[in-house]
Backbone as a chain_set.jsonl record, in Angstrom:
{"seq": "XXXXXXXXXXXXXXXXXXXXXXXXXXXXXXXXXXXXXXXXXXXXXXXXXXXXXXXXXXXXXXXXXXXXXXXXXXXXXXXXXXXXXXXXXXXXXXXXXXXXXXXXXXXXXXXXXXXXXXXXXXX", "coords": {"N": [[-78.156, -77.589, -83.87], [-80.777, -75.308, -84.048], [-80.721, -72.934, -87.184], [-81.563, -70.135, -88.347], [-82.156, -68.274, -91.911], [-82.615, -65.464, -92.538], [-83.647, -63.61, -96.165], [-84.29, -61.865, -99.04], [-85.707, -58.968, -98.623], [-85.763, -55.499, -99.002], [-85.593, -52.553, -101.022], [-88.584, -50.953, -101.774], [-91.185, -49.717, -103.626], [-94.369, -48.682, -102.865], [-97.362, -50.346, -103.236], [-95.934, -52.25, -104.666], [-93.931, -55.517, -104.554], [-92.308, -57.91, -102.843], [-90.422, -60.997, -102.096], [-89.948, -62.977, -99.356], [-87.468, -64.901, -97.931], [-87.03, -67.823, -95.988], [-84.216, -69.662, -94.661], [-83.761, -72.829, -93.454], [-81.774, -74.446, -91.19], [-80.208, -77.211, -89.702], [-82.052, -78.62, -89.007], [-84.99, -79.96, -89.487], [-87.455, -78.136, -91.773], [-90.132, -78.747, -91.563], [-90.142, -79.848, -89.208], [-91.047, -77.429, -87.256], [-93.186, -75.447, -85.871], [-93.849, -72.541, -87.78], [-93.015, -68.862, -88.292], [-93.829, -65.68, -89.189], [-92.309, -62.715, -88.228], [-92.72, -59.146, -87.986], [-90.825, -55.783, -87.072], [-91.58, -52.479, -86.54], [-90.085, -49.129, -86.551], [-89.692, -48.078, -83.639], [-91.843, -49.347, -82.679], [-93.113, -52.263, -80.984], [-92.65, -55.943, -81.586], [-94.485, -57.61, -83.906], [-96.813, -59.973, -84.558], [-97.14, -61.486, -87.932], [-97.554, -63.722, -89.557], [-97.91, -67.489, -89.717], [-97.61, -70.912, -90.105], [-98.738, -74.085, -89.645], [-96.882, -76.644, -88.408], [-97.618, -79.627, -88.351], [-99.628, -79.761, -90.085], [-99.465, -77.574, -92.421], [-101.083, -75.815, -92.163], [-102.067, -72.041, -92.872], [-101.854, -69.062, -90.537], [-102.823, -65.626, -90.298], [-102.344, -62.613, -89.817], [-104.748, -59.754, -89.647], [-103.971, -57.741, -90.718], [-102.529, -58.017, -92.839], [-103.704, -59.826, -94.66], [-105.255, -61.222, -97.598], [-103.239, -60.245, -98.221], [-100.814, -60.721, -98.084], [-98.868, -64.409, -98.165], [-97.594, -66.816, -96.287], [-95.585, -69.668, -96.69], [-94.192, -73.161, -97.843], [-91.634, -74.875, -98.711], [-90.347, -78.005, -98.514], [-88.533, -79.395, -100.125], [-86.426, -77.596, -100.266], [-86.014, -76.944, -97.898], [-87.252, -74.593, -96.739], [-88.9, -71.679, -95.571], [-91.754, -69.53, -96.679], [-92.467, -65.612, -97.285], [-94.623, -64.415, -99.044], [-95.275, -61.156, -100.072], [-97.188, -59.003, -101.062], [-98.939, -56.086, -102.705], [-97.636, -53.638, -100.907], [-97.733, -51.771, -98.305], [-96.608, -48.013, -97.165], [-96.747, -48.563, -94.271], [-95.941, -51.377, -94.028], [-92.959, -51.508, -93.415], [-90.588, -52.533, -92.113], [-88.483, -54.553, -89.683], [-87.939, -57.772, -90.447], [-88.686, -60.831, -89.353], [-87.666, -64.451, -89.271], [-89.187, -67.05, -87.685], [-88.544, -70.153, -85.677], [-90.701, -72.651, -83.785], [-91.478, -74.913, -81.363], [-93.991, -75.518, -81.113], [-96.665, -76.292, -82.195], [-97.818, -74.26, -83.593], [-97.76, -70.798, -83.728], [-98.857, -67.417, -82.348], [-98.134, -65.765, -81.11], [-94.813, -64.279, -80.081], [-93.574, -65.304, -77.879], [-94.018, -67.652, -78.055], [-92.425, -69.021, -79.627], [-88.901, -70.308, -80.545], [-86.443, -70.0, -82.051], [-84.599, -67.635, -83.705], [-84.565, -65.702, -86.566], [-81.924, -63.528, -88.329], [-83.059, -61.457, -89.127], [-84.422, -59.327, -91.754], [-84.454, -56.183, -93.416], [-87.595, -54.266, -94.64], [-88.631, -52.126, -96.629], [-90.796, -49.643, -97.545], [-91.539, -47.532, -99.493], [-93.513, -44.419, -100.263]], "CA": [[-78.734, -76.321, -82.842], [-81.437, -74.77, -85.705], [-80.583, -71.702, -87.359], [-82.944, -69.073, -89.693], [-81.092, -66.985, -92.433], [-83.786, -64.619, -93.875], [-83.016, -63.01, -97.446], [-85.05, -61.065, -99.916], [-85.877, -58.151, -97.895], [-85.16, -54.578, -99.581], [-86.916, -51.19, -100.51], [-89.574, -51.446, -102.859], [-92.186, -48.864, -103.721], [-96.102, -48.662, -102.414], [-98.141, -51.205, -104.375], [-94.994, -53.493, -105.449], [-93.813, -56.774, -104.196], [-91.419, -58.78, -102.105], [-90.923, -62.339, -101.457], [-88.378, -63.205, -98.391], [-87.021, -66.251, -97.661], [-86.27, -68.339, -94.774], [-83.656, -71.091, -95.199], [-83.25, -73.398, -92.032], [-80.907, -75.396, -91.12], [-79.866, -77.365, -88.586], [-83.39, -79.336, -88.237], [-86.071, -79.719, -91.038], [-88.694, -77.331, -91.335], [-91.32, -79.772, -90.984], [-90.021, -79.895, -87.76], [-91.136, -76.601, -86.764], [-94.13, -74.323, -86.54], [-92.577, -71.28, -88.245], [-93.492, -67.741, -88.131], [-92.854, -64.065, -89.478], [-92.875, -61.527, -87.292], [-91.533, -57.903, -88.152], [-90.876, -54.97, -85.614], [-91.375, -51.155, -87.226], [-89.63, -48.191, -85.803], [-90.838, -47.22, -82.424], [-92.763, -50.46, -82.025], [-92.932, -53.485, -80.498], [-92.655, -57.165, -82.32], [-95.921, -58.265, -84.367], [-97.441, -61.034, -85.588], [-97.448, -61.187, -89.413], [-97.607, -65.027, -90.263], [-97.424, -68.879, -88.898], [-97.601, -71.772, -90.951], [-98.732, -75.723, -88.432], [-95.631, -77.747, -88.125], [-98.688, -80.806, -88.554], [-100.535, -79.544, -91.454], [-99.543, -76.565, -92.985], [-102.557, -74.501, -92.275], [-101.595, -70.838, -92.392], [-102.528, -68.123, -89.862], [-102.18, -64.287, -91.319], [-102.313, -60.934, -89.246], [-105.671, -58.997, -90.268], [-103.404, -56.15, -91.305], [-101.665, -58.496, -94.092], [-104.614, -60.911, -94.904], [-105.519, -60.307, -99.148], [-102.076, -59.197, -99.576], [-99.053, -61.914, -97.728], [-98.668, -65.524, -98.064], [-96.985, -67.699, -96.222], [-95.628, -71.201, -97.533], [-93.178, -73.803, -96.916], [-90.855, -76.105, -99.506], [-89.778, -78.802, -98.212], [-87.327, -79.797, -100.623], [-85.266, -76.45, -99.564], [-85.807, -76.497, -96.212], [-87.45, -72.829, -96.726], [-90.311, -70.676, -95.384], [-91.347, -67.577, -97.346], [-93.171, -64.876, -97.136], [-94.734, -63.438, -100.318], [-95.662, -59.657, -99.926], [-97.876, -58.017, -102.447], [-99.883, -54.495, -102.721], [-96.673, -53.38, -100.185], [-97.704, -50.301, -97.897], [-95.265, -47.726, -96.183], [-97.182, -49.423, -93.121], [-95.328, -52.504, -94.149], [-91.775, -50.859, -93.664], [-90.067, -53.245, -90.443], [-87.617, -55.787, -89.48], [-88.682, -59.101, -90.121], [-87.852, -61.927, -88.314], [-88.232, -65.326, -89.523], [-89.508, -67.744, -86.081], [-89.277, -71.629, -85.545], [-91.647, -72.744, -82.575], [-91.019, -76.329, -80.975], [-94.969, -76.198, -80.765], [-97.0, -76.752, -83.87], [-97.873, -73.301, -84.675], [-97.89, -69.749, -82.552], [-99.756, -66.431, -82.993], [-97.245, -64.554, -80.103], [-93.751, -64.283, -80.429], [-93.322, -66.073, -76.881], [-94.084, -69.473, -78.187], [-91.17, -68.919, -80.567], [-87.719, -71.032, -79.965], [-85.403, -70.034, -82.706], [-85.041, -66.639, -84.375], [-83.134, -65.463, -87.347], [-81.154, -62.354, -87.974], [-83.858, -59.871, -89.875], [-84.824, -58.204, -93.049], [-85.345, -55.011, -93.401], [-87.904, -54.345, -95.702], [-88.588, -50.501, -96.688], [-91.944, -49.398, -98.789], [-91.486, -45.771, -99.998], [-94.903, -43.931, -100.769]], "C": [[-79.347, -75.57, -84.429], [-80.966, -73.596, -85.775], [-81.6, -70.974, -88.573], [-81.747, -68.057, -90.336], [-82.839, -65.988, -93.109], [-82.895, -63.908, -95.064], [-84.3, -62.41, -97.768], [-85.77, -59.688, -99.698], [-85.282, -56.876, -98.933], [-86.138, -53.14, -99.83], [-87.959, -51.263, -102.199], [-90.934, -50.253, -102.627], [-93.645, -49.147, -103.744], [-96.69, -49.749, -103.292], [-97.376, -52.522, -104.821], [-95.117, -54.979, -104.042], [-92.804, -57.522, -103.811], [-91.402, -60.41, -101.95], [-89.431, -62.976, -99.919], [-88.738, -64.709, -97.795], [-86.451, -66.61, -96.235], [-85.374, -69.295, -94.741], [-83.281, -71.526, -93.448], [-82.461, -74.525, -92.171], [-80.502, -76.107, -89.719], [-81.143, -78.127, -88.053], [-84.027, -78.925, -89.832], [-87.33, -79.104, -90.756], [-90.064, -77.985, -91.052], [-91.477, -80.182, -89.537], [-90.79, -78.879, -86.491], [-92.271, -76.123, -86.792], [-93.476, -73.194, -86.626], [-93.366, -70.042, -88.251], [-92.882, -66.663, -88.924], [-92.836, -63.367, -88.497], [-91.917, -60.035, -87.601], [-92.068, -56.777, -86.787], [-90.248, -53.743, -87.17], [-90.624, -50.363, -86.12], [-90.5, -47.619, -84.946], [-91.738, -48.173, -81.833], [-92.398, -51.609, -81.53], [-93.264, -55.299, -81.802], [-94.495, -57.414, -82.727], [-95.954, -59.039, -85.28], [-97.519, -61.026, -86.914], [-98.092, -62.799, -89.845], [-97.376, -66.251, -89.767], [-98.132, -69.944, -90.153], [-98.083, -73.289, -90.115], [-97.453, -76.576, -89.415], [-96.434, -79.386, -88.846], [-98.653, -80.74, -90.195], [-100.545, -78.678, -92.766], [-100.425, -75.705, -93.466], [-101.887, -73.145, -91.763], [-102.414, -69.586, -91.638], [-102.123, -66.566, -90.436], [-102.524, -62.853, -90.009], [-103.743, -60.514, -90.03], [-104.994, -58.392, -90.934], [-103.097, -56.93, -92.297], [-102.554, -59.775, -95.008], [-104.962, -60.026, -96.465], [-104.315, -60.517, -99.623], [-100.335, -60.359, -99.178], [-99.828, -63.076, -97.962], [-97.543, -65.987, -97.302], [-96.643, -68.669, -96.217], [-94.576, -71.879, -97.165], [-92.534, -74.643, -98.237], [-90.168, -76.808, -98.637], [-88.915, -79.434, -98.832], [-86.227, -78.995, -100.093], [-85.492, -76.452, -98.898], [-86.353, -75.174, -96.257], [-88.807, -72.671, -96.333], [-90.171, -69.492, -96.462], [-92.507, -67.211, -97.56], [-93.066, -64.029, -98.682], [-95.541, -62.492, -99.782], [-96.451, -59.308, -100.978], [-98.689, -56.748, -101.574], [-98.933, -54.101, -101.167], [-97.235, -52.0, -99.969], [-96.727, -49.655, -97.055], [-95.653, -48.169, -94.626], [-96.314, -50.943, -92.739], [-94.127, -52.68, -93.175], [-91.545, -51.73, -91.701], [-89.065, -53.886, -91.175], [-88.507, -56.632, -89.886], [-87.934, -59.968, -90.066], [-88.554, -63.422, -89.226], [-88.103, -66.386, -88.114], [-89.715, -68.922, -86.246], [-89.7, -71.827, -83.808], [-91.519, -74.695, -82.479], [-92.808, -76.69, -81.005], [-95.723, -76.295, -82.659], [-97.236, -75.727, -84.624], [-97.966, -72.224, -83.867], [-98.016, -68.576, -83.434], [-98.898, -65.214, -82.014], [-95.681, -64.887, -80.415], [-92.901, -65.189, -79.032], [-93.536, -67.74, -76.768], [-93.011, -69.962, -79.087], [-89.556, -69.465, -80.064], [-86.312, -70.578, -80.392], [-85.535, -68.563, -83.244], [-83.874, -66.065, -85.219], [-82.759, -63.983, -86.961], [-82.12, -60.922, -88.148], [-82.939, -59.878, -90.961], [-84.894, -57.19, -93.038], [-86.377, -54.611, -95.02], [-88.486, -52.713, -95.159], [-89.864, -50.161, -97.872], [-91.63, -48.219, -98.743], [-92.947, -45.547, -100.397], [-94.703, -42.76, -102.206]], "O": [[-78.738, -75.358, -85.478], [-80.709, -72.996, -84.731], [-82.2, -71.522, -89.498], [-80.872, -67.388, -89.786], [-83.727, -66.146, -93.946], [-81.69, -63.682, -94.95], [-85.257, -62.4, -96.994], [-86.445, -59.28, -100.644], [-84.356, -57.2, -99.676], [-87.071, -52.747, -99.13], [-87.742, -51.619, -103.358], [-91.494, -50.059, -101.548], [-94.102, -49.846, -104.649], [-96.067, -49.81, -104.352], [-97.906, -53.56, -105.218], [-95.907, -55.26, -103.14], [-92.222, -57.922, -104.819], [-92.454, -60.986, -101.676], [-88.227, -63.227, -99.978], [-89.734, -65.323, -97.416], [-85.68, -65.949, -95.539], [-86.074, -70.302, -94.843], [-82.763, -70.85, -92.56], [-82.478, -75.367, -93.068], [-80.518, -75.435, -88.688], [-81.314, -78.272, -86.843], [-83.772, -78.151, -90.754], [-88.103, -79.373, -89.837], [-90.905, -77.543, -90.269], [-92.428, -80.637, -88.9], [-91.055, -79.205, -85.334], [-92.744, -76.268, -87.919], [-92.661, -72.799, -85.793], [-94.579, -70.247, -88.207], [-91.706, -66.655, -89.287], [-93.756, -63.644, -87.727], [-90.7, -59.928, -87.456], [-93.005, -56.795, -85.988], [-89.41, -53.807, -88.069], [-90.52, -50.796, -84.973], [-91.536, -46.979, -85.124], [-92.323, -47.996, -80.764], [-91.227, -51.956, -81.684], [-94.14, -55.384, -82.663], [-95.448, -57.377, -81.949], [-95.446, -59.03, -86.401], [-98.353, -60.154, -87.157], [-99.15, -62.855, -90.472], [-96.309, -66.2, -89.156], [-99.04, -69.628, -90.922], [-96.939, -73.724, -89.978], [-97.293, -76.911, -90.588], [-95.863, -80.094, -89.675], [-98.034, -81.309, -91.094], [-101.223, -78.836, -93.782], [-100.596, -75.101, -94.525], [-101.328, -73.008, -90.675], [-103.484, -69.182, -92.094], [-101.044, -66.446, -91.018], [-103.738, -62.789, -89.816], [-103.84, -61.017, -91.149], [-105.374, -58.401, -92.105], [-103.624, -56.316, -93.225], [-102.032, -60.485, -95.868], [-104.973, -58.806, -96.625], [-104.018, -60.829, -100.776], [-99.29, -60.572, -99.793], [-101.058, -63.07, -98.006], [-96.446, -65.552, -97.652], [-97.463, -69.264, -95.518], [-93.9, -71.436, -96.237], [-93.487, -75.148, -98.832], [-89.334, -76.223, -97.946], [-88.312, -80.236, -98.119], [-85.24, -79.5, -99.558], [-85.171, -75.307, -98.579], [-85.641, -74.441, -95.571], [-89.727, -73.404, -96.696], [-89.229, -68.843, -96.916], [-93.457, -67.914, -97.903], [-92.17, -63.402, -99.247], [-96.479, -62.83, -99.06], [-95.87, -59.521, -102.042], [-98.928, -56.558, -100.381], [-99.618, -54.299, -100.163], [-97.324, -51.158, -100.863], [-96.024, -50.321, -96.295], [-94.75, -48.081, -93.794], [-96.109, -51.452, -91.637], [-94.067, -53.58, -92.338], [-92.106, -51.536, -90.623], [-88.75, -53.94, -92.363], [-89.716, -56.429, -89.778], [-86.796, -60.061, -90.526], [-89.685, -63.44, -89.714], [-87.016, -66.497, -87.548], [-90.754, -69.256, -86.816], [-89.142, -71.283, -82.856], [-91.492, -75.485, -83.423], [-93.135, -77.875, -80.939], [-95.267, -76.336, -83.802], [-97.091, -75.733, -85.847], [-98.418, -72.672, -82.813], [-97.64, -68.447, -84.599], [-99.027, -64.003, -82.188], [-95.471, -65.903, -81.077], [-91.772, -65.652, -79.19], [-93.344, -68.612, -75.921], [-92.759, -71.155, -79.256], [-89.093, -68.87, -79.091], [-85.302, -70.62, -79.69], [-86.704, -68.177, -83.25], [-82.697, -65.936, -84.884], [-83.021, -63.358, -85.933], [-82.025, -59.82, -87.607], [-81.758, -60.133, -91.2], [-85.86, -56.96, -92.309], [-85.946, -54.677, -96.172], [-88.69, -52.246, -94.038], [-89.698, -50.506, -99.042], [-91.39, -47.822, -97.603], [-93.568, -46.504, -100.859], [-95.694, -42.267, -102.744]]}, "num_chains": 1, "name": "protein.A"}
């Protein structure tokens, strides 16, 4: 079975950068549409980014376009979320997810989820 392990979260000041990693085990990253979601305090899960299984085409929420980048490294079987120009409103628990579909822009399309990693952006 597929397991996802997020890492790279932490505390950073506004304007700073973090790179989150999602290590995939029990499967090959290219077999799944991969995505990142986040959940801020008191809010529902929010789509952040996705990458297509078949093509590697990426999708980003409007709120993070120009600041975040999703990518995958097949050799390392890992998906990344590079986060630049971080804002306090980016503070959330970030979850990596894997979908049996080519890609997904909503939570319900994902089948496997990581434990989450906390990102806190101070002002």
